[in-house]
Coordinates of C-alpha atoms and ligand atoms in Angstrom, one line a residue:
M7 CA 51.1 -5.5 -54.3
T8 CA 47.9 -6.5 -56.2
E9 CA 45.1 -4.0 -56.5
A10 CA 42.1 -4.3 -54.2
W11 CA 39.4 -6.4 -55.9
W12 CA 36.7 -3.9 -55.4
K13 CA 38.3 -1.2 -57.6
H14 CA 37.1 -2.8 -60.7
G15 CA 35.6 -6.1 -59.6
V16 CA 32.1 -7.0 -60.8
L17 CA 29.6 -7.1 -58.0
Y18 CA 26.5 -9.3 -58.5
E19 CA 23.4 -8.3 -56.5
I20 CA 21.3 -11.2 -55.2
Y21 CA 17.8 -10.4 -54.0
T22 CA 17.8 -13.0 -51.3
R23 CA 14.1 -13.8 -51.5
S24 CA 14.3 -14.5 -55.2
F25 CA 17.4 -16.5 -56.1
G26 CA 16.9 -20.1 -55.0
D27 CA 14.4 -21.8 -52.7
A28 CA 16.1 -24.8 -51.1
N29 CA 13.4 -25.5 -48.4
G30 CA 10.5 -25.4 -50.8
D31 CA 8.3 -22.7 -49.2
G32 CA 8.2 -20.4 -52.3
V33 CA 10.7 -17.9 -50.9
G34 CA 14.4 -17.9 -51.7
D35 CA 16.8 -18.7 -48.8
L36 CA 20.6 -18.9 -48.0
D37 CA 20.9 -22.6 -48.9
G38 CA 19.2 -21.8 -52.2
I39 CA 21.9 -19.2 -52.9
T40 CA 24.7 -21.6 -52.0
A41 CA 23.2 -24.2 -54.3
H42 CA 23.5 -21.7 -57.2
L43 CA 26.9 -20.3 -56.5
D44 CA 28.4 -22.4 -59.3
H45 CA 26.4 -20.3 -61.7
V46 CA 27.7 -17.1 -60.2
A47 CA 31.3 -18.3 -60.2
W48 CA 30.9 -19.5 -63.8
L49 CA 29.7 -16.1 -64.8
G50 CA 33.0 -14.8 -63.6
V51 CA 31.9 -12.0 -61.2
D52 CA 34.1 -11.1 -58.3
A53 CA 31.6 -10.6 -55.5
I54 CA 28.0 -11.1 -54.4
W55 CA 25.9 -8.7 -52.5
L56 CA 23.1 -10.2 -50.5
T57 CA 20.1 -8.1 -49.6
P58 CA 19.0 -8.4 -45.9
F59 CA 18.6 -11.9 -44.5
Y60 CA 18.4 -10.8 -40.9
R61 CA 15.5 -11.5 -38.5
S62 CA 12.6 -9.3 -39.6
P63 CA 8.9 -9.1 -39.6
M64 CA 9.3 -8.4 -43.3
A65 CA 7.1 -5.3 -43.5
D66 CA 9.8 -4.0 -46.0
F67 CA 11.0 -7.5 -46.9
G68 CA 14.0 -7.5 -44.6
Y69 CA 14.9 -3.8 -44.5
D70 CA 13.0 -3.7 -41.2
V71 CA 15.5 -5.6 -39.0
S72 CA 14.4 -6.9 -35.6
D73 CA 17.7 -8.7 -34.8
H74 CA 20.8 -7.6 -36.6
T75 CA 22.9 -10.6 -35.6
D76 CA 20.7 -13.5 -36.5
V77 CA 19.3 -15.0 -39.7
D78 CA 15.5 -14.9 -40.2
P79 CA 14.2 -18.5 -40.1
L80 CA 12.6 -17.8 -43.5
F81 CA 16.1 -17.7 -45.0
G82 CA 17.9 -20.3 -42.8
D83 CA 20.1 -19.8 -39.8
L84 CA 23.7 -18.7 -38.9
G85 CA 24.9 -22.2 -39.9
A86 CA 23.4 -21.6 -43.4
F87 CA 25.2 -18.3 -43.6
D88 CA 28.5 -19.9 -42.6
R89 CA 28.0 -22.5 -45.3
L90 CA 27.3 -19.9 -47.9
I91 CA 30.3 -17.8 -47.1
T92 CA 32.6 -20.8 -47.1
A93 CA 31.2 -22.0 -50.4
A94 CA 31.6 -18.5 -51.9
H95 CA 35.2 -18.1 -50.7
E96 CA 36.0 -21.6 -52.1
R97 CA 34.9 -20.2 -55.4
D98 CA 36.9 -16.9 -55.0
L99 CA 33.7 -14.9 -54.6
Q100 CA 33.7 -12.1 -52.0
V101 CA 30.6 -11.7 -50.0
V102 CA 29.1 -8.3 -49.3
V103 CA 26.1 -8.0 -47.0
D104 CA 23.6 -5.3 -46.5
Y105 CA 23.9 -3.0 -43.5
V106 CA 20.8 -1.2 -42.5
P107 CA 21.8 1.7 -40.2
N108 CA 19.0 4.3 -40.7
H109 CA 16.2 2.4 -39.0
T110 CA 15.2 -0.8 -37.3
S111 CA 11.9 -2.7 -37.2
D112 CA 9.3 -1.4 -34.8
R113 CA 9.6 -4.9 -33.2
H114 CA 13.3 -4.6 -32.6
P115 CA 14.0 -4.7 -28.8
W116 CA 15.8 -1.4 -29.0
F117 CA 12.6 0.2 -30.2
T118 CA 10.1 -1.6 -28.0
D119 CA 12.3 -0.5 -25.1
S120 CA 12.5 3.0 -26.4
R121 CA 8.7 3.1 -26.9
S122 CA 7.9 1.6 -23.5
S123 CA 8.2 4.9 -21.6
R124 CA 9.5 8.5 -21.9
N125 CA 12.0 7.5 -19.2
S126 CA 13.4 4.5 -21.1
A127 CA 17.2 4.5 -21.2
R128 CA 16.8 3.9 -24.9
R129 CA 14.2 6.7 -25.5
D130 CA 16.8 8.8 -27.2
W131 CA 17.9 6.0 -29.5
F132 CA 15.0 7.0 -31.8
F133 CA 13.4 10.3 -32.6
W134 CA 10.6 11.1 -30.2
R135 CA 9.0 14.6 -30.3
D136 CA 5.9 16.3 -29.0
A137 CA 3.2 17.3 -31.5
G138 CA 3.7 20.5 -33.5
R139 CA 1.9 23.7 -32.5
D140 CA -1.2 22.6 -34.5
G141 CA -1.2 19.3 -32.8
G142 CA 0.1 17.6 -35.9
P143 CA 3.5 16.1 -36.7
P144 CA 6.6 18.0 -35.4
N145 CA 7.8 19.0 -38.9
N146 CA 6.9 18.7 -42.6
W147 CA 9.1 15.6 -43.4
I148 CA 7.5 13.0 -45.7
S149 CA 8.0 9.3 -45.5
L150 CA 9.6 8.0 -48.7
F151 CA 6.9 5.4 -48.8
G152 CA 4.1 8.0 -48.7
G153 CA 2.4 10.2 -46.0
P154 CA 4.0 12.0 -43.1
A155 CA 7.3 10.7 -41.7
W156 CA 5.9 10.8 -38.1
E157 CA 3.7 8.3 -36.3
W158 CA 1.7 9.2 -33.1
D159 CA 2.3 6.9 -30.1
Q160 CA -0.8 6.9 -28.0
E161 CA 0.8 5.4 -24.9
T162 CA 3.6 7.9 -24.4
G163 CA 1.9 10.8 -26.2
Q164 CA 4.7 11.6 -28.6
Y165 CA 5.5 11.2 -32.3
Y166 CA 8.3 9.0 -33.6
L167 CA 10.2 9.5 -36.9
H168 CA 10.1 7.0 -39.7
T169 CA 11.7 8.0 -43.0
F170 CA 10.3 4.8 -44.5
L171 CA 7.3 2.7 -43.2
R172 CA 5.9 3.3 -39.8
E173 CA 7.2 -0.2 -39.0
Q174 CA 10.8 1.3 -39.7
P175 CA 11.5 3.8 -36.9
D176 CA 14.7 5.9 -37.5
L177 CA 17.7 5.5 -35.3
N178 CA 19.3 8.6 -33.7
W179 CA 22.9 8.4 -34.8
R180 CA 23.7 11.5 -32.8
N181 CA 23.5 9.4 -29.7
P182 CA 26.9 7.7 -29.3
A183 CA 25.3 4.6 -27.8
V184 CA 23.5 4.0 -31.1
R185 CA 26.7 4.4 -33.1
D186 CA 28.4 1.9 -30.8
A187 CA 25.7 -0.6 -31.0
M188 CA 25.5 -0.4 -34.8
F189 CA 29.3 -0.6 -35.1
D190 CA 29.1 -3.7 -33.0
V191 CA 26.7 -5.1 -35.6
A192 CA 29.3 -4.5 -38.3
R193 CA 32.0 -6.2 -36.2
F194 CA 29.7 -9.2 -35.7
W195 CA 29.5 -9.8 -39.5
L196 CA 33.2 -8.9 -40.1
D197 CA 34.1 -11.5 -37.5
R198 CA 32.0 -14.0 -39.4
G199 CA 34.1 -13.4 -42.5
V200 CA 32.2 -11.0 -44.7
D201 CA 34.1 -9.0 -47.3
G202 CA 32.2 -5.8 -47.0
F203 CA 28.9 -3.9 -46.6
R204 CA 26.4 -2.3 -48.8
V205 CA 25.1 0.5 -46.6
D206 CA 21.4 1.2 -46.9
V207 CA 20.3 4.8 -47.3
A208 CA 23.7 5.9 -46.0
G209 CA 22.9 9.6 -46.6
A210 CA 20.0 9.7 -44.1
V211 CA 21.7 8.7 -40.9
M212 CA 22.4 12.2 -39.8
K213 CA 19.5 14.6 -39.7
D214 CA 19.4 18.3 -39.0
P215 CA 20.0 18.6 -35.3
E216 CA 16.9 20.8 -34.9
L217 CA 14.8 18.7 -37.3
R218 CA 13.9 21.8 -39.3
D219 CA 11.2 21.8 -42.0
N220 CA 12.5 20.9 -45.4
P221 CA 12.2 23.7 -48.0
L222 CA 10.1 23.2 -51.1
N223 CA 11.9 21.7 -54.0
H224 CA 13.0 24.4 -56.4
G225 CA 14.1 22.3 -59.3
R226 CA 16.1 19.3 -58.0
P227 CA 15.6 16.7 -60.6
W228 CA 14.6 13.5 -58.8
R229 CA 13.6 11.8 -62.1
G230 CA 10.3 10.5 -60.7
M231 CA 12.1 8.0 -58.5
F232 CA 10.3 8.6 -55.3
G233 CA 6.8 9.8 -55.9
A234 CA 5.4 13.3 -56.3
E235 CA 4.7 14.1 -52.6
W236 CA 8.3 13.3 -51.6
E237 CA 9.9 15.0 -54.6
A238 CA 8.0 18.2 -53.8
Q239 CA 10.5 18.9 -51.1
D240 CA 14.2 19.6 -51.1
H241 CA 15.5 17.0 -48.6
L242 CA 18.0 19.2 -47.1
H243 CA 17.3 18.4 -43.5
D244 CA 16.4 14.7 -43.5
F245 CA 18.8 13.3 -46.1
A246 CA 21.8 15.5 -46.8
H247 CA 23.3 16.6 -43.6
P248 CA 27.1 16.9 -44.0
D249 CA 27.7 15.3 -40.6
V250 CA 27.0 12.0 -42.3
H251 CA 30.5 11.9 -43.7
R252 CA 32.0 11.7 -40.2
V253 CA 30.0 8.6 -39.5
W254 CA 31.2 6.9 -42.7
R255 CA 34.8 7.9 -42.1
D256 CA 34.6 6.3 -38.7
F257 CA 32.9 3.2 -40.1
R258 CA 35.6 3.0 -42.8
S259 CA 38.4 3.0 -40.2
L260 CA 36.6 0.2 -38.4
V261 CA 36.6 -1.8 -41.6
D262 CA 40.2 -0.8 -42.5
G263 CA 41.3 -2.1 -39.0
Y264 CA 40.2 -5.6 -40.1
D265 CA 42.1 -5.2 -43.4
R266 CA 45.2 -4.2 -41.6
R267 CA 45.0 -7.2 -39.3
D268 CA 44.8 -9.9 -42.0
G269 CA 45.8 -8.1 -45.3
R270 CA 42.4 -8.8 -47.0
D271 CA 40.5 -6.0 -48.8
R272 CA 37.0 -5.3 -47.6
V273 CA 34.7 -2.8 -49.2
V274 CA 32.2 -0.2 -48.0
I275 CA 29.6 0.6 -50.7
G276 CA 27.0 3.2 -50.0
E277 CA 23.5 3.7 -51.2
V278 CA 23.8 7.5 -51.5
P279 CA 22.0 10.2 -53.4
S280 CA 23.6 10.8 -56.8
H281 CA 21.5 13.6 -58.2
D282 CA 24.0 16.2 -57.2
L283 CA 27.4 15.1 -58.3
V284 CA 29.3 17.3 -55.8
Q285 CA 27.3 15.9 -52.9
W286 CA 27.7 12.4 -54.4
A287 CA 31.5 12.7 -54.7
A288 CA 31.7 13.9 -51.1
Y289 CA 30.9 10.3 -49.9
Y290 CA 34.4 9.2 -51.0
G291 CA 35.7 11.4 -48.1
E292 CA 38.1 14.3 -48.3
R293 CA 41.1 12.0 -48.3
L294 CA 39.3 9.0 -49.9
D295 CA 38.7 7.9 -46.4
G296 CA 34.9 7.6 -46.6
M297 CA 33.0 5.1 -48.7
H298 CA 35.2 3.0 -51.1
L299 CA 32.3 3.1 -53.6
P300 CA 29.3 5.4 -53.4
F301 CA 26.9 3.6 -55.7
G302 CA 26.7 5.2 -59.2
F303 CA 23.0 5.5 -59.9
H304 CA 23.5 8.1 -62.5
L305 CA 22.0 6.2 -65.4
L306 CA 18.9 4.9 -63.4
R307 CA 15.7 6.4 -64.8
H308 CA 17.7 7.7 -67.8
D309 CA 16.0 8.1 -71.1
W310 CA 18.1 5.7 -73.1
G311 CA 16.7 6.9 -76.4
S312 CA 17.7 10.5 -75.7
G313 CA 21.2 10.2 -77.0
T314 CA 22.7 11.6 -73.8
V315 CA 24.2 8.5 -72.1
G316 CA 27.6 9.8 -73.1
D317 CA 27.0 13.2 -71.5
V318 CA 26.1 11.5 -68.2
V319 CA 29.2 9.4 -68.2
E320 CA 31.3 12.5 -69.0
R321 CA 29.9 14.4 -66.1
V322 CA 30.5 11.6 -63.7
E323 CA 34.0 11.1 -64.9
A324 CA 34.6 14.8 -64.4
A325 CA 33.1 14.7 -60.8
L326 CA 35.1 11.7 -59.7
P327 CA 37.8 12.6 -57.2
A328 CA 41.3 11.8 -58.3
G329 CA 42.3 8.2 -57.4
A330 CA 38.7 7.2 -56.6
A331 CA 37.1 4.1 -58.2
S332 CA 33.7 4.7 -59.8
S333 CA 30.7 2.5 -59.5
W334 CA 28.0 1.9 -62.1
V335 CA 24.6 0.5 -61.5
L336 CA 21.9 0.0 -64.2
G337 CA 19.4 -1.9 -62.1
N338 CA 18.6 -3.1 -58.6
H339 CA 15.8 -4.3 -56.4
D340 CA 14.3 -0.8 -56.1
Q341 CA 14.3 0.1 -59.8
H342 CA 12.9 -1.1 -63.1
R343 CA 14.9 -3.8 -64.8
V344 CA 17.4 -2.3 -67.2
A345 CA 15.9 -4.3 -70.1
T346 CA 12.7 -2.5 -69.3
A347 CA 14.2 0.9 -68.6
A348 CA 16.4 0.9 -71.7
G349 CA 14.1 -1.3 -73.8
P350 CA 14.8 -5.0 -74.4
E351 CA 16.4 -4.1 -77.7
R352 CA 19.1 -2.2 -75.9
A353 CA 19.7 -4.8 -73.1
R354 CA 22.9 -6.1 -74.7
A355 CA 24.4 -2.7 -75.4
A356 CA 23.5 -1.6 -71.9
M357 CA 25.4 -4.7 -70.5
M358 CA 28.4 -3.9 -72.7
L359 CA 28.4 -0.4 -71.4
L360 CA 28.1 -1.4 -67.8
L361 CA 31.0 -3.9 -68.1
T362 CA 33.4 -1.6 -70.1
L363 CA 33.0 1.7 -68.2
R364 CA 35.7 2.7 -65.7
G365 CA 35.3 1.4 -62.1
A366 CA 33.2 -1.3 -60.5
P367 CA 30.0 -2.4 -62.1
T368 CA 27.1 -4.0 -60.3
V369 CA 25.1 -6.6 -62.2
Y370 CA 21.6 -7.2 -60.8
Y371 CA 20.7 -10.9 -60.8
G372 CA 18.8 -12.0 -63.9
D373 CA 20.0 -9.0 -65.9
E374 CA 22.6 -11.4 -67.4
L375 CA 19.5 -13.2 -68.9
G376 CA 17.9 -10.0 -70.1
M377 CA 15.1 -10.3 -67.6
T378 CA 12.5 -7.6 -67.9
N379 CA 10.0 -6.3 -65.4
V380 CA 7.3 -8.9 -64.8
D381 CA 3.6 -7.9 -64.8
I382 CA 2.3 -8.4 -61.3
P383 CA -1.5 -9.0 -61.0
P384 CA -3.1 -6.8 -58.4
D385 CA -3.8 -9.7 -56.1
R386 CA -0.1 -10.6 -56.1
I387 CA 1.3 -7.2 -55.2
R388 CA 3.6 -7.5 -52.2
D389 CA 5.5 -4.2 -52.0
P390 CA 4.1 -1.9 -49.3
W391 CA 5.3 1.1 -51.3
E392 CA 3.0 0.1 -54.2
R393 CA 0.1 -0.2 -51.8
N394 CA 0.8 3.3 -50.4
V395 CA 1.8 5.0 -53.6
P396 CA 0.5 3.1 -56.7
G397 CA 3.0 3.1 -59.5
Q398 CA 6.1 3.2 -57.1
G399 CA 6.0 -0.6 -56.6
R400 CA 9.2 -2.7 -56.9
D401 CA 7.8 -6.2 -57.2
A402 CA 8.1 -6.2 -61.0
A403 CA 11.9 -6.2 -60.7
R404 CA 12.1 -8.7 -57.8
T405 CA 10.7 -11.8 -59.3
P406 CA 12.3 -15.2 -58.9
M407 CA 15.3 -16.2 -61.0
P408 CA 14.3 -18.5 -63.8
W409 CA 16.8 -21.4 -63.8
T410 CA 14.9 -23.6 -66.2
D411 CA 12.0 -23.4 -68.6
G412 CA 10.1 -25.8 -66.4
P413 CA 7.5 -25.3 -63.6
N414 CA 8.4 -22.3 -61.4
G415 CA 11.5 -21.9 -63.5
G416 CA 13.2 -24.3 -61.2
F417 CA 13.3 -21.6 -58.5
C418 CA 11.0 -23.6 -56.2
P419 CA 9.4 -27.1 -56.4
P420 CA 6.5 -27.6 -58.8
G421 CA 3.2 -27.1 -57.1
V422 CA 4.6 -24.5 -54.6
A423 CA 3.4 -20.9 -55.2
P424 CA 6.5 -18.7 -55.5
W425 CA 6.3 -15.5 -53.4
L426 CA 6.1 -13.5 -56.7
P427 CA 5.1 -14.7 -60.1
L428 CA 7.8 -15.6 -62.6
G429 CA 8.0 -14.1 -66.1
R430 CA 6.4 -16.0 -68.9
P431 CA 8.2 -19.2 -69.8
G432 CA 9.1 -20.2 -73.3
L433 CA 10.8 -16.9 -74.2
G434 CA 14.3 -18.2 -73.6
I435 CA 14.8 -16.0 -70.6
D436 CA 16.1 -18.8 -68.3
V437 CA 19.5 -20.1 -67.4
A438 CA 19.2 -23.6 -68.9
S439 CA 18.0 -22.3 -72.3
Q440 CA 20.7 -19.7 -72.5
M441 CA 23.4 -22.1 -71.5
K442 CA 22.6 -24.1 -74.6
D443 CA 22.8 -21.0 -76.9
S444 CA 26.3 -19.7 -77.6
H445 CA 24.9 -16.3 -78.7
S446 CA 22.6 -15.8 -75.6
M447 CA 22.6 -12.7 -73.4
L448 CA 24.1 -15.0 -70.7
A449 CA 26.9 -15.9 -73.0
L450 CA 27.5 -12.3 -73.8
T451 CA 27.6 -11.3 -70.2
R452 CA 30.1 -14.0 -69.4
R453 CA 32.2 -13.1 -72.4
L454 CA 32.3 -9.4 -71.4
I455 CA 33.4 -10.3 -67.9
E456 CA 36.1 -12.6 -69.3
V457 CA 37.3 -9.8 -71.6
R458 CA 37.5 -7.4 -68.6
R459 CA 39.9 -9.9 -67.1
Q460 CA 41.9 -10.4 -70.3
E461 CA 42.3 -6.7 -71.1
P462 CA 43.8 -4.9 -68.2
V463 CA 42.9 -1.5 -69.7
L464 CA 39.2 -2.3 -69.3
R465 CA 39.9 -2.5 -65.6
G466 CA 42.5 0.1 -64.7
G467 CA 42.7 2.1 -67.9
A468 CA 41.7 5.8 -68.3
Y469 CA 38.4 6.8 -69.9
R470 CA 38.4 9.1 -72.9
A471 CA 35.2 10.0 -74.8
L472 CA 35.3 10.0 -78.6
D473 CA 33.7 13.0 -80.3
D474 CA 31.9 13.6 -83.6
L475 CA 29.8 10.5 -83.4
P476 CA 26.6 9.8 -85.3
P477 CA 23.3 10.4 -83.4
G478 CA 22.5 7.7 -80.8
V479 CA 26.1 6.4 -80.6
I480 CA 28.4 6.5 -77.6
A481 CA 32.0 5.6 -78.0
F482 CA 35.0 5.9 -75.8
L483 CA 38.6 4.7 -75.4
R484 CA 40.0 2.9 -72.4
E485 CA 43.7 3.4 -72.4
D486 CA 46.8 2.8 -70.4
G487 CA 50.3 3.5 -71.7
G488 CA 50.4 2.0 -75.2
R489 CA 47.4 -0.3 -74.8
R490 CA 44.0 0.9 -76.1
V491 CA 40.6 -0.6 -76.4
A492 CA 37.7 1.2 -78.0
V493 CA 34.0 0.7 -77.1
A494 CA 31.3 1.8 -79.6
L495 CA 27.7 1.4 -78.8
N496 CA 24.7 2.3 -81.0
L497 CA 21.8 3.0 -78.7
G498 CA 19.8 4.4 -81.6
H499 CA 17.5 2.6 -84.1
E500 CA 19.4 3.6 -87.2
A501 CA 22.5 1.9 -88.5
A502 CA 25.6 4.0 -87.9
D503 CA 29.2 4.2 -89.1
V504 CA 31.6 5.0 -86.2
P505 CA 35.0 6.4 -87.0
L506 CA 37.6 4.4 -85.1
P507 CA 41.4 3.9 -85.5
G508 CA 42.5 0.5 -86.8
G509 CA 42.1 -2.6 -84.7
R510 CA 40.0 -5.8 -84.4
V511 CA 36.6 -6.5 -82.8
I512 CA 37.1 -8.7 -79.8
V513 CA 33.5 -8.9 -78.7
S514 CA 30.2 -7.7 -80.2
T515 CA 26.8 -7.6 -78.7
G516 CA 25.7 -10.4 -81.0
L517 CA 28.8 -12.5 -80.3
D518 CA 29.2 -12.8 -84.0
R519 CA 32.1 -10.5 -85.0
D520 CA 35.8 -10.5 -85.0
D521 CA 36.4 -8.4 -88.0
P522 CA 39.3 -6.0 -88.5
V523 CA 38.5 -2.3 -88.2
K524 CA 40.1 0.1 -90.6
G525 CA 39.0 3.7 -90.0
S526 CA 35.4 3.0 -89.0
V527 CA 33.1 0.3 -87.8
A528 CA 29.6 -0.2 -89.0
L529 CA 27.0 -0.8 -86.3
A530 CA 23.5 -2.2 -86.8
P531 CA 20.8 -0.6 -84.6
Y532 CA 21.5 -1.3 -80.9
E533 CA 24.7 -3.1 -81.7
G534 CA 27.9 -2.6 -79.8
V535 CA 31.5 -3.7 -80.2
V536 CA 34.7 -3.7 -78.2
V537 CA 37.7 -3.2 -80.4
R538 CA 41.3 -3.8 -79.5
L539 CA 43.2 -1.0 -81.2
V540 CA 46.6 -1.6 -82.8
Ligands
NOJ224 C1 16.8 1.2 -49.8 C2 16.6 -0.3 -50.1 O1 17.3 -0.6 -51.2 C3 15.1 -0.5 -50.2 O2 14.7 -1.7 -50.8 C4 14.5 -0.2 -48.9 O3 13.1 -0.3 -49.0 C5 14.8 1.1 -48.3 N1 16.2 1.4 -48.5 C6 14.6 1.2 -46.8 O4 15.5 0.4 -46.1

């Protein structure tokens, strides 16, 4: 039996608005993605993850769903989705779609019905509560996008809960009818052929049954990801209720039922909190019957110059349940681009790390080119989070994919304003320029993915950290039986000599080495090598 693809497959995240604009309105769409699937297949990844393309008023750019089983006209229609999935499968690409269970749009019929009267049959599908004793919100919960998590509804005289924007009311998953309706949504997309789900804020769907106040934060290190107001609390009651694991176990058995029927391998990937490794590991389920892959965000917001990347990897390796596959993510549509977070000089080494660690890596579209955050002029800001909490905005990492060095980077027709500005042209950060350069970041990414396929130890092999390394260097072995590959990465700005057993370099970050290694390997600043040991 072959191993399930998701255990070490490379997932490629496509921010649907920003990949390709086929209809020329400045916003990416499904046909635009289909048109660029040859690039994705050429890169060699195993699967694509599409951010939401469902019907939505777009208050949070698709994470406010008003119809879960239809495509927003901005992105196409169900026919366009079917074309995309067929084209992807023809290229051996699995298709993972976003599943947004925690909230809907405030224009979703479920919510408009719930809101219509205190006696609505769907009133309890959302969280409606009377005002607190002081006439204010029922508890101290904070919206992740700033301000209280409760919105007053004048008509029915109660507050409703919204963990994100007021346009994103939270669903009450303790109501079995909600669970059934949302499970039906999953069935709809599974029946249409998807290969899995990326579950949005999977940790938040079960709240404290009494909706108690959150305690103050006594030292939980949120790493500045969410804004000072939100990070001032310990999100014990709104985000970390253990009942959540029951939901994902049931969801997993729904998905497994499809696998059993046709022998295919589908995946459930969770956007889950990763600050506390014990809590994070719990998402795999006690018998690995929960999420296949809780996303591994452990290196997001990491200080790449601190010399502690190796420590983080070690801690995650130690926390990983036996038999579980790990996941690594260095960037996504909510975070700084990795080339900005780690520094452009470390972008290649970061890609080498991502693609040689144990488990399943996620490559964010454009990171294969070394895209950095793009400066967004104030009048072009689109992200509501930036408007509410300046500095938290995500537009800079969501800019259109540059396919060429020409007008609008070939993302949309010349003369059309793309929904967000592209990065500066002429710097070689576009697909066409990098295709012509055999030493480009694109060539490196493709080569690393190819090496993952050629060297089984890079997929299934164990991880063993190497010790006694020069400052700034991380080095580890991937091994399985007699086969061993070493990875050595210099994340520091000084050249370093790294002790390694004998072997030969099979890929270097500059794509310029194949030298033998005898006892040590010399690394320039920010250089990395993969060495096949003899
Ligand atoms: C996480 C998503 O990745 C983010 O983009 C979104 O704003 C929130 N969840 C709310 O759905």
